[in-house]
PDB file of C-alpha atoms and ligand atoms in Angstrom:
ATOM      1  CA  UNK A  26     -91.410 -20.174  62.363  1.00 89.00           C
ATOM      2  CA  UNK A  27     -88.132 -21.672  61.139  1.00 91.00           C
ATOM      3  CA  UNK A  28     -84.975 -20.421  62.879  1.00 96.00           C
ATOM      4  CA  UNK A  29     -83.302 -17.375  61.313  1.00 95.00           C
ATOM      5  CA  UNK A  30     -80.324 -18.030  58.982  1.00 97.00           C
ATOM      6  CA  UNK A  31     -77.836 -16.816  61.630  1.00 97.00           C
ATOM      7  CA  UNK A  32     -79.260 -19.250  64.194  1.00 98.00           C
ATOM      8  CA  UNK A  33     -79.043 -22.094  61.695  1.00 98.00           C
ATOM      9  CA  UNK A  34     -75.469 -21.081  60.851  1.00 98.00           C
ATOM     10  CA  UNK A  35     -74.533 -21.237  64.556  1.00 98.00           C
ATOM     11  CA  UNK A  36     -76.264 -24.616  64.840  1.00 98.00           C
ATOM     12  CA  UNK A  37     -74.373 -25.985  61.830  1.00 98.00           C
ATOM     13  CA  UNK A  38     -71.075 -24.657  63.202  1.00 98.00           C
ATOM     14  CA  UNK A  39     -71.544 -26.316  66.612  1.00 98.00           C
ATOM     15  CA  UNK A  40     -70.104 -29.768  67.254  1.00 98.00           C
ATOM     16  CA  UNK A  41     -72.721 -32.376  67.997  1.00 97.00           C
ATOM     17  CA  UNK A  42     -75.024 -35.142  66.968  1.00 95.00           C
ATOM     18  CA  UNK A  43     -78.188 -33.454  65.718  1.00 98.00           C
ATOM     19  CA  UNK A  44     -78.856 -33.568  61.958  1.00 98.00           C
ATOM     20  CA  UNK A  45     -80.669 -30.590  60.449  1.00 98.00           C
ATOM     21  CA  UNK A  46     -84.012 -32.293  59.711  1.00 98.00           C
ATOM     22  CA  UNK A  47     -84.302 -33.681  63.236  1.00 98.00           C
ATOM     23  CA  UNK A  48     -83.157 -30.329  64.622  1.00 98.00           C
ATOM     24  CA  UNK A  49     -85.920 -28.518  62.771  1.00 98.00           C
ATOM     25  CA  UNK A  50     -88.466 -30.983  64.179  1.00 98.00           C
ATOM     26  CA  UNK A  51     -87.079 -30.334  67.661  1.00 98.00           C
ATOM     27  CA  UNK A  52     -87.322 -26.587  67.074  1.00 98.00           C
ATOM     28  CA  UNK A  53     -90.959 -26.858  65.913  1.00 98.00           C
ATOM     29  CA  UNK A  54     -91.871 -28.943  68.975  1.00 98.00           C
ATOM     30  CA  UNK A  55     -90.083 -26.473  71.242  1.00 98.00           C
ATOM     31  CA  UNK A  56     -91.857 -23.483  69.716  1.00 98.00           C
ATOM     32  CA  UNK A  57     -95.228 -25.090  70.300  1.00 98.00           C
ATOM     33  CA  UNK A  58     -94.378 -26.257  73.829  1.00 98.00           C
ATOM     34  CA  UNK A  59     -92.952 -22.840  74.736  1.00 98.00           C
ATOM     35  CA  UNK A  60     -96.445 -21.380  74.371  1.00 98.00           C
ATOM     36  CA  UNK A  61     -97.214 -22.984  77.730  1.00 98.00           C
ATOM     37  CA  UNK A  62     -94.927 -20.327  79.228  1.00 98.00           C
ATOM     38  CA  UNK A  63     -92.832 -22.906  81.084  1.00 98.00           C
ATOM     39  CA  UNK A  64     -89.122 -23.835  80.923  1.00 98.00           C
ATOM     40  CA  UNK A  65     -87.809 -26.173  78.229  1.00 99.00           C
ATOM     41  CA  UNK A  66     -85.503 -28.891  79.578  1.00 99.00           C
ATOM     42  CA  UNK A  67     -82.733 -30.646  77.680  1.00 99.00           C
ATOM     43  CA  UNK A  68     -80.831 -33.652  78.978  1.00 98.00           C
ATOM     44  CA  UNK A  69     -77.566 -33.935  77.040  1.00 98.00           C
ATOM     45  CA  UNK A  70     -76.034 -30.567  76.149  1.00 98.00           C
ATOM     46  CA  UNK A  71     -72.732 -31.862  74.702  1.00 98.00           C
ATOM     47  CA  UNK A  72     -71.386 -28.838  72.747  1.00 98.00           C
ATOM     48  CA  UNK A  73     -74.710 -27.038  72.468  1.00 98.00           C
ATOM     49  CA  UNK A  74     -75.846 -27.968  68.979  1.00 98.00           C
ATOM     50  CA  UNK A  75     -79.446 -28.861  69.930  1.00 98.00           C
ATOM     51  CA  UNK A  76     -79.406 -26.321  72.767  1.00 98.00           C
ATOM     52  CA  UNK A  77     -79.161 -23.518  70.199  1.00 98.00           C
ATOM     53  CA  UNK A  78     -82.493 -24.567  68.712  1.00 98.00           C
ATOM     54  CA  UNK A  79     -84.204 -24.897  72.090  1.00 98.00           C
ATOM     55  CA  UNK A  80     -82.804 -21.509  73.101  1.00 98.00           C
ATOM     56  CA  UNK A  81     -84.099 -19.915  69.909  1.00 98.00           C
ATOM     57  CA  UNK A  82     -87.608 -21.244  70.618  1.00 98.00           C
ATOM     58  CA  UNK A  83     -87.306 -20.111  74.243  1.00 98.00           C
ATOM     59  CA  UNK A  84     -86.287 -16.615  73.143  1.00 98.00           C
ATOM     60  CA  UNK A  85     -89.324 -16.372  70.860  1.00 98.00           C
ATOM     61  CA  UNK A  86     -91.723 -17.164  73.715  1.00 98.00           C
ATOM     62  CA  UNK A  87     -89.916 -15.386  76.544  1.00 98.00           C
ATOM     63  CA  UNK A  88     -89.174 -18.590  78.467  1.00 98.00           C
ATOM     64  CA  UNK A  89     -85.881 -20.205  79.534  1.00 98.00           C
ATOM     65  CA  UNK A  90     -84.164 -23.297  78.164  1.00 99.00           C
ATOM     66  CA  UNK A  91     -82.435 -25.355  80.851  1.00 99.00           C
ATOM     67  CA  UNK A  92     -79.788 -27.785  79.646  1.00 99.00           C
ATOM     68  CA  UNK A  93     -78.281 -30.488  81.853  1.00 99.00           C
ATOM     69  CA  UNK A  94     -74.977 -32.335  81.310  1.00 98.00           C
ATOM     70  CA  UNK A  95     -72.018 -33.415  83.425  1.00 98.00           C
ATOM     71  CA  UNK A  96     -69.899 -32.554  80.364  1.00 98.00           C
ATOM     72  CA  UNK A  97     -67.710 -35.654  80.767  1.00 98.00           C
ATOM     73  CA  UNK A  98     -69.284 -37.414  77.776  1.00 98.00           C
ATOM     74  CA  UNK A  99     -71.352 -40.537  77.327  1.00 96.00           C
ATOM     75  CA  UNK A 100     -69.906 -44.046  77.120  1.00 92.00           C
ATOM     76  CA  UNK A 101     -69.681 -44.013  73.310  1.00 93.00           C
ATOM     77  CA  UNK A 102     -67.815 -40.657  73.349  1.00 95.00           C
ATOM     78  CA  UNK A 103     -64.927 -41.812  75.537  1.00 95.00           C
ATOM     79  CA  UNK A 104     -61.409 -42.365  74.069  1.00 94.00           C
ATOM     80  CA  UNK A 105     -61.320 -45.436  71.867  1.00 94.00           C
ATOM     81  CA  UNK A 106     -65.068 -45.370  71.150  1.00 94.00           C
ATOM     82  CA  UNK A 107     -66.898 -44.536  67.934  1.00 91.00           C
ATOM     83  CA  UNK A 108     -67.978 -40.983  68.779  1.00 94.00           C
ATOM     84  CA  UNK A 109     -64.836 -39.763  70.546  1.00 96.00           C
ATOM     85  CA  UNK A 110     -63.533 -36.296  69.623  1.00 97.00           C
ATOM     86  CA  UNK A 111     -60.020 -35.640  70.989  1.00 97.00           C
ATOM     87  CA  UNK A 112     -60.605 -31.873  70.635  1.00 97.00           C
ATOM     88  CA  UNK A 113     -62.962 -31.950  73.626  1.00 98.00           C
ATOM     89  CA  UNK A 114     -60.511 -33.550  76.047  1.00 97.00           C
ATOM     90  CA  UNK A 115     -59.160 -31.280  78.802  1.00 97.00           C
ATOM     91  CA  UNK A 116     -55.383 -32.020  78.637  1.00 96.00           C
ATOM     92  CA  UNK A 117     -54.818 -30.937  82.232  1.00 97.00           C
ATOM     93  CA  UNK A 118     -57.485 -33.195  83.667  1.00 97.00           C
ATOM     94  CA  UNK A 119     -57.175 -35.924  81.042  1.00 96.00           C
ATOM     95  CA  UNK A 120     -60.944 -36.252  80.693  1.00 97.00           C
ATOM     96  CA  UNK A 121     -63.577 -34.944  78.318  1.00 97.00           C
ATOM     97  CA  UNK A 122     -64.908 -31.468  79.008  1.00 98.00           C
ATOM     98  CA  UNK A 123     -67.504 -30.193  76.542  1.00 98.00           C
ATOM     99  CA  UNK A 124     -68.433 -27.153  78.619  1.00 98.00           C
ATOM    100  CA  UNK A 125     -65.987 -24.690  76.925  1.00 98.00           C
ATOM    101  CA  UNK A 126     -67.161 -25.661  73.416  1.00 98.00           C
ATOM    102  CA  UNK A 127     -70.777 -25.367  74.566  1.00 98.00           C
ATOM    103  CA  UNK A 128     -70.193 -21.885  75.948  1.00 98.00           C
ATOM    104  CA  UNK A 129     -68.459 -20.761  72.765  1.00 98.00           C
ATOM    105  CA  UNK A 130     -71.290 -22.129  70.587  1.00 98.00           C
ATOM    106  CA  UNK A 131     -73.999 -20.449  72.643  1.00 98.00           C
ATOM    107  CA  UNK A 132     -72.103 -17.168  72.624  1.00 98.00           C
ATOM    108  CA  UNK A 133     -71.643 -17.347  68.851  1.00 98.00           C
ATOM    109  CA  UNK A 134     -75.397 -17.886  68.490  1.00 98.00           C
ATOM    110  CA  UNK A 135     -76.148 -14.835  70.660  1.00 98.00           C
ATOM    111  CA  UNK A 136     -78.407 -16.931  72.866  1.00 98.00           C
ATOM    112  CA  UNK A 137     -76.613 -17.009  76.221  1.00 98.00           C
ATOM    113  CA  UNK A 138     -79.263 -15.035  78.081  1.00 98.00           C
ATOM    114  CA  UNK A 139     -82.007 -17.521  77.193  1.00 98.00           C
ATOM    115  CA  UNK A 140     -80.253 -20.581  78.635  1.00 99.00           C
ATOM    116  CA  UNK A 141     -79.466 -21.857  82.108  1.00 98.00           C
ATOM    117  CA  UNK A 142     -76.786 -24.542  81.915  1.00 98.00           C
ATOM    118  CA  UNK A 143     -76.673 -27.030  84.763  1.00 98.00           C
ATOM    119  CA  UNK A 144     -73.459 -29.039  85.120  1.00 98.00           C
ATOM    120  CA  UNK A 145     -74.385 -32.249  86.836  1.00 98.00           C
ATOM    121  CA  UNK A 146     -75.805 -35.724  86.544  1.00 98.00           C
ATOM    122  CA  UNK A 147     -79.358 -35.847  85.264  1.00 98.00           C
ATOM    123  CA  UNK A 148     -80.909 -37.914  88.107  1.00 98.00           C
ATOM    124  CA  UNK A 149     -79.204 -35.754  90.725  1.00 98.00           C
ATOM    125  CA  UNK A 150     -80.497 -32.547  89.115  1.00 98.00           C
ATOM    126  CA  UNK A 151     -83.981 -34.016  88.568  1.00 98.00           C
ATOM    127  CA  UNK A 152     -84.175 -34.916  92.247  1.00 98.00           C
ATOM    128  CA  UNK A 153     -83.787 -31.222  93.104  1.00 98.00           C
ATOM    129  CA  UNK A 154     -86.272 -30.019  90.491  1.00 98.00           C
ATOM    130  CA  UNK A 155     -89.809 -29.055  91.590  1.00 97.00           C
ATOM    131  CA  UNK A 156     -91.319 -26.798  88.882  1.00 97.00           C
ATOM    132  CA  UNK A 157     -93.600 -27.819  85.988  1.00 98.00           C
ATOM    133  CA  UNK A 158     -91.921 -27.790  82.573  1.00 98.00           C
ATOM    134  CA  UNK A 159     -93.193 -27.378  79.018  1.00 98.00           C
ATOM    135  CA  UNK A 160     -90.776 -29.696  77.227  1.00 99.00           C
ATOM    136  CA  UNK A 161     -88.360 -32.481  78.127  1.00 99.00           C
ATOM    137  CA  UNK A 162     -85.820 -33.409  75.459  1.00 99.00           C
ATOM    138  CA  UNK A 163     -84.050 -36.685  76.264  1.00 98.00           C
ATOM    139  CA  UNK A 164     -80.655 -36.915  74.525  1.00 98.00           C
ATOM    140  CA  UNK A 165     -78.320 -37.880  77.363  1.00 98.00           C
ATOM    141  CA  UNK A 166     -76.681 -41.237  78.057  1.00 97.00           C
ATOM    142  CA  UNK A 167     -77.950 -43.989  75.789  1.00 95.00           C
ATOM    143  CA  UNK A 168     -77.677 -46.934  78.197  1.00 97.00           C
ATOM    144  CA  UNK A 169     -80.858 -48.289  79.798  1.00 97.00           C
ATOM    145  CA  UNK A 170     -79.721 -46.959  83.155  1.00 98.00           C
ATOM    146  CA  UNK A 171     -79.297 -43.405  81.853  1.00 98.00           C
ATOM    147  CA  UNK A 172     -82.245 -43.198  79.456  1.00 98.00           C
ATOM    148  CA  UNK A 173     -84.584 -44.674  82.074  1.00 98.00           C
ATOM    149  CA  UNK A 174     -83.209 -42.322  84.711  1.00 98.00           C
ATOM    150  CA  UNK A 175     -83.853 -39.350  82.425  1.00 98.00           C
ATOM    151  CA  UNK A 176     -87.426 -40.448  81.770  1.00 98.00           C
ATOM    152  CA  UNK A 177     -88.238 -41.244  85.392  1.00 98.00           C
ATOM    153  CA  UNK A 178     -86.545 -38.092  86.662  1.00 98.00           C
ATOM    154  CA  UNK A 179     -87.972 -35.554  84.228  1.00 98.00           C
ATOM    155  CA  UNK A 180     -91.176 -36.782  82.544  1.00 98.00           C
ATOM    156  CA  UNK A 181     -93.242 -36.422  85.764  1.00 97.00           C
ATOM    157  CA  UNK A 182     -92.487 -32.673  85.705  1.00 98.00           C
ATOM    158  CA  UNK A 183     -94.151 -32.199  82.298  1.00 98.00           C
ATOM    159  CA  UNK A 184     -97.255 -30.035  82.429  1.00 98.00           C
ATOM    160  CA  UNK A 185    -100.424 -31.261  80.661  1.00 97.00           C
ATOM    161  CA  UNK A 186     -99.960 -30.556  76.955  1.00 98.00           C
ATOM    162  CA  UNK A 187     -96.165 -30.462  77.344  1.00 98.00           C
ATOM    163  CA  UNK A 188     -93.838 -32.232  74.905  1.00 98.00           C
ATOM    164  CA  UNK A 189     -91.621 -35.237  75.535  1.00 98.00           C
ATOM    165  CA  UNK A 190     -89.012 -35.413  72.765  1.00 99.00           C
ATOM    166  CA  UNK A 191     -86.738 -38.437  72.523  1.00 98.00           C
ATOM    167  CA  UNK A 192     -83.725 -38.678  70.212  1.00 98.00           C
ATOM    168  CA  UNK A 193     -82.105 -41.801  68.728  1.00 98.00           C
ATOM    169  CA  UNK A 194     -85.244 -43.919  68.834  1.00 98.00           C
ATOM    170  CA  UNK A 195     -84.533 -46.981  66.678  1.00 98.00           C
ATOM    171  CA  UNK A 196     -87.127 -49.747  66.418  1.00 96.00           C
ATOM    172  CA  UNK A 197     -84.617 -51.979  64.632  1.00 97.00           C
ATOM    173  CA  UNK A 198     -81.525 -52.893  66.720  1.00 96.00           C
ATOM    174  CA  UNK A 199     -79.525 -52.924  63.476  1.00 96.00           C
ATOM    175  CA  UNK A 200     -79.953 -49.136  63.304  1.00 96.00           C
ATOM    176  CA  UNK A 201     -78.801 -48.272  66.832  1.00 93.00           C
ATOM    177  CA  UNK A 202     -78.995 -48.888  70.565  1.00 92.00           C
ATOM    178  CA  UNK A 203     -82.369 -49.758  72.046  1.00 97.00           C
ATOM    179  CA  UNK A 204     -82.508 -47.823  75.324  1.00 98.00           C
ATOM    180  CA  UNK A 205     -84.154 -44.673  73.874  1.00 98.00           C
ATOM    181  CA  UNK A 206     -86.600 -46.917  71.979  1.00 98.00           C
ATOM    182  CA  UNK A 207     -87.528 -48.719  75.194  1.00 98.00           C
ATOM    183  CA  UNK A 208     -88.150 -45.375  76.931  1.00 98.00           C
ATOM    184  CA  UNK A 209     -90.283 -44.245  73.980  1.00 98.00           C
ATOM    185  CA  UNK A 210     -92.341 -47.471  74.170  1.00 98.00           C
ATOM    186  CA  UNK A 211     -92.700 -47.104  77.912  1.00 98.00           C
ATOM    187  CA  UNK A 212     -93.973 -43.527  77.551  1.00 98.00           C
ATOM    188  CA  UNK A 213     -96.613 -44.579  75.014  1.00 98.00           C
ATOM    189  CA  UNK A 214     -97.637 -47.629  77.039  1.00 97.00           C
ATOM    190  CA  UNK A 215     -98.052 -45.506  80.166  1.00 97.00           C
ATOM    191  CA  UNK A 216    -101.130 -43.962  78.531  1.00 97.00           C
ATOM    192  CA  UNK A 217     -99.867 -40.514  79.526  1.00 98.00           C
ATOM    193  CA  UNK A 218     -98.487 -39.619  76.069  1.00 98.00           C
ATOM    194  CA  UNK A 219     -99.735 -39.406  72.503  1.00 98.00           C
ATOM    195  CA  UNK A 220     -97.336 -39.370  69.563  1.00 98.00           C
ATOM    196  CA  UNK A 221     -97.308 -36.101  67.626  1.00 98.00           C
ATOM    197  CA  UNK A 222     -94.555 -36.616  65.061  1.00 98.00           C
ATOM    198  CA  UNK A 223     -91.531 -38.677  64.110  1.00 98.00           C
ATOM    199  CA  UNK A 224     -88.639 -37.305  62.061  1.00 98.00           C
ATOM    200  CA  UNK A 225     -86.274 -40.218  61.533  1.00 98.00           C
ATOM    201  CA  UNK A 226     -85.056 -41.031  65.076  1.00 98.00           C
ATOM    202  CA  UNK A 227     -86.550 -37.954  66.745  1.00 98.00           C
ATOM    203  CA  UNK A 228     -89.987 -38.625  68.239  1.00 98.00           C
ATOM    204  CA  UNK A 229     -92.266 -35.974  69.695  1.00 98.00           C
ATOM    205  CA  UNK A 230     -94.958 -37.025  72.194  1.00 98.00           C
ATOM    206  CA  UNK A 231     -97.488 -34.850  73.981  1.00 98.00           C
ATOM    207  CA  UNK A 232     -98.549 -35.323  77.565  1.00 98.00           C
ATOM    208  CA  UNK A 233    -102.256 -36.028  77.342  1.00 97.00           C
ATOM    209  CA  UNK A 234    -102.774 -38.048  80.510  1.00 92.00           C
ATOM    210  CA  UNK A 235    -101.547 -38.798  84.008  1.00 87.00           C
ATOM    211  CA  UNK A 236     -99.472 -41.633  85.396  1.00 83.00           C
ATOM    212  CA  UNK A 237     -96.098 -41.200  83.664  1.00 86.00           C
TER     213      UNK A 237
HETATM  214  C1  SAM B  28     -75.535 -37.582  72.507  1.00 53.94           C
HETATM  215  S1  SAM B  28     -74.778 -36.343  73.499  1.00 53.94           S
HETATM  216  C2  SAM B  28     -75.898 -34.979  73.350  1.00 53.94           C
HETATM  217  C3  SAM B  28     -75.906 -34.385  71.992  1.00 53.94           C
HETATM  218  C4  SAM B  28     -76.527 -33.011  71.860  1.00 53.94           C
HETATM  219  N1  SAM B  28     -77.903 -32.972  72.307  1.00 53.94           N
HETATM  220  C5  SAM B  28     -76.392 -32.504  70.433  1.00 53.94           C
HETATM  221  O1  SAM B  28     -77.369 -32.008  69.851  1.00 53.94           O
HETATM  222  O2  SAM B  28     -75.320 -32.605  69.853  1.00 53.94           O
HETATM  223  C6  SAM B  28     -75.083 -36.945  75.130  1.00 53.94           C
HETATM  224  C7  SAM B  28     -74.605 -36.051  76.265  1.00 53.94           C
HETATM  225  O3  SAM B  28     -75.214 -36.533  77.460  1.00 53.94           O
HETATM  226  C8  SAM B  28     -74.325 -36.382  78.525  1.00 53.94           C
HETATM  227  N2  SAM B  28     -74.713 -37.324  79.577  1.00 53.94           N
HETATM  228  C9  SAM B  28     -74.684 -38.680  79.517  1.00 53.94           C
HETATM  229  N3  SAM B  28     -75.177 -39.214  80.642  1.00 53.94           N
HETATM  230  C10 SAM B  28     -75.529 -38.169  81.438  1.00 53.94           C
HETATM  231  C11 SAM B  28     -76.092 -38.062  82.752  1.00 53.94           C
HETATM  232  N4  SAM B  28     -76.416 -39.144  83.468  1.00 53.94           N
HETATM  233  N5  SAM B  28     -76.308 -36.840  83.260  1.00 53.94           N
HETATM  234  C12 SAM B  28     -75.970 -35.716  82.549  1.00 53.94           C
HETATM  235  N6  SAM B  28     -75.451 -35.765  81.292  1.00 53.94           N
HETATM  236  C13 SAM B  28     -75.228 -36.963  80.752  1.00 53.94           C
HETATM  237  C14 SAM B  28     -72.961 -36.625  77.946  1.00 53.94           C
HETATM  238  O4  SAM B  28     -71.955 -35.984  78.719  1.00 53.94           O
HETATM  239  C15 SAM B  28     -73.106 -36.046  76.534  1.00 53.94           C
HETATM  240  O5  SAM B  28     -72.608 -34.737  76.451  1.00 53.94           O
END
């Protein structure tokens, strides 16, 4: 079921990098994965735009969305880079802090109680994680180091039938960075995943085998 108009309005109002069509594909994948009755994991909260959609799917199924971010921004979001937003710099600290905007966005969406936000580095959090999960959405750092760390840290926790969703997958280097694409290829070549759908750069895979 598509998100309600008020959820979509909160999504559109939130800062972030998720276009509507890809967001709806993420929401559909999350709704299906949530039927497993397991948590939905997001790597890369930023200001909560995609989190709102995961949280809406989690609410519908009575599960929890867990979103992980250190909230200091990725490389390309730092001052002087293409995706920098000066409004999310903490003037006292002099560094990015997207946590306040995230909290405001989630509150505006009325979805706070369906989300656990973890402030930390993805590999560090993954190393502490032990439970099976229904969905892993990789939208964190887009370097090879970070994208690979997200895959290696979180994909092994996916239950059979769970969804691996990867954002910013570009086969052609002219369209964007290649790290998410390399992770996507690696997942398919592992034999543990089958592709379910692709909506522009957002690819949904299902765990159908072992050996991630
Ligand atoms: C592209 S943004 C996420 C966009 C968001 N999903 C949306 O819909 O707008 C990437 C986020 O990943 C976070 N990030 C990058 N590397 C990380 C890491 N190693 N651990 C945790 N968060 C990380 C950054 O702080 C940034 O907020």
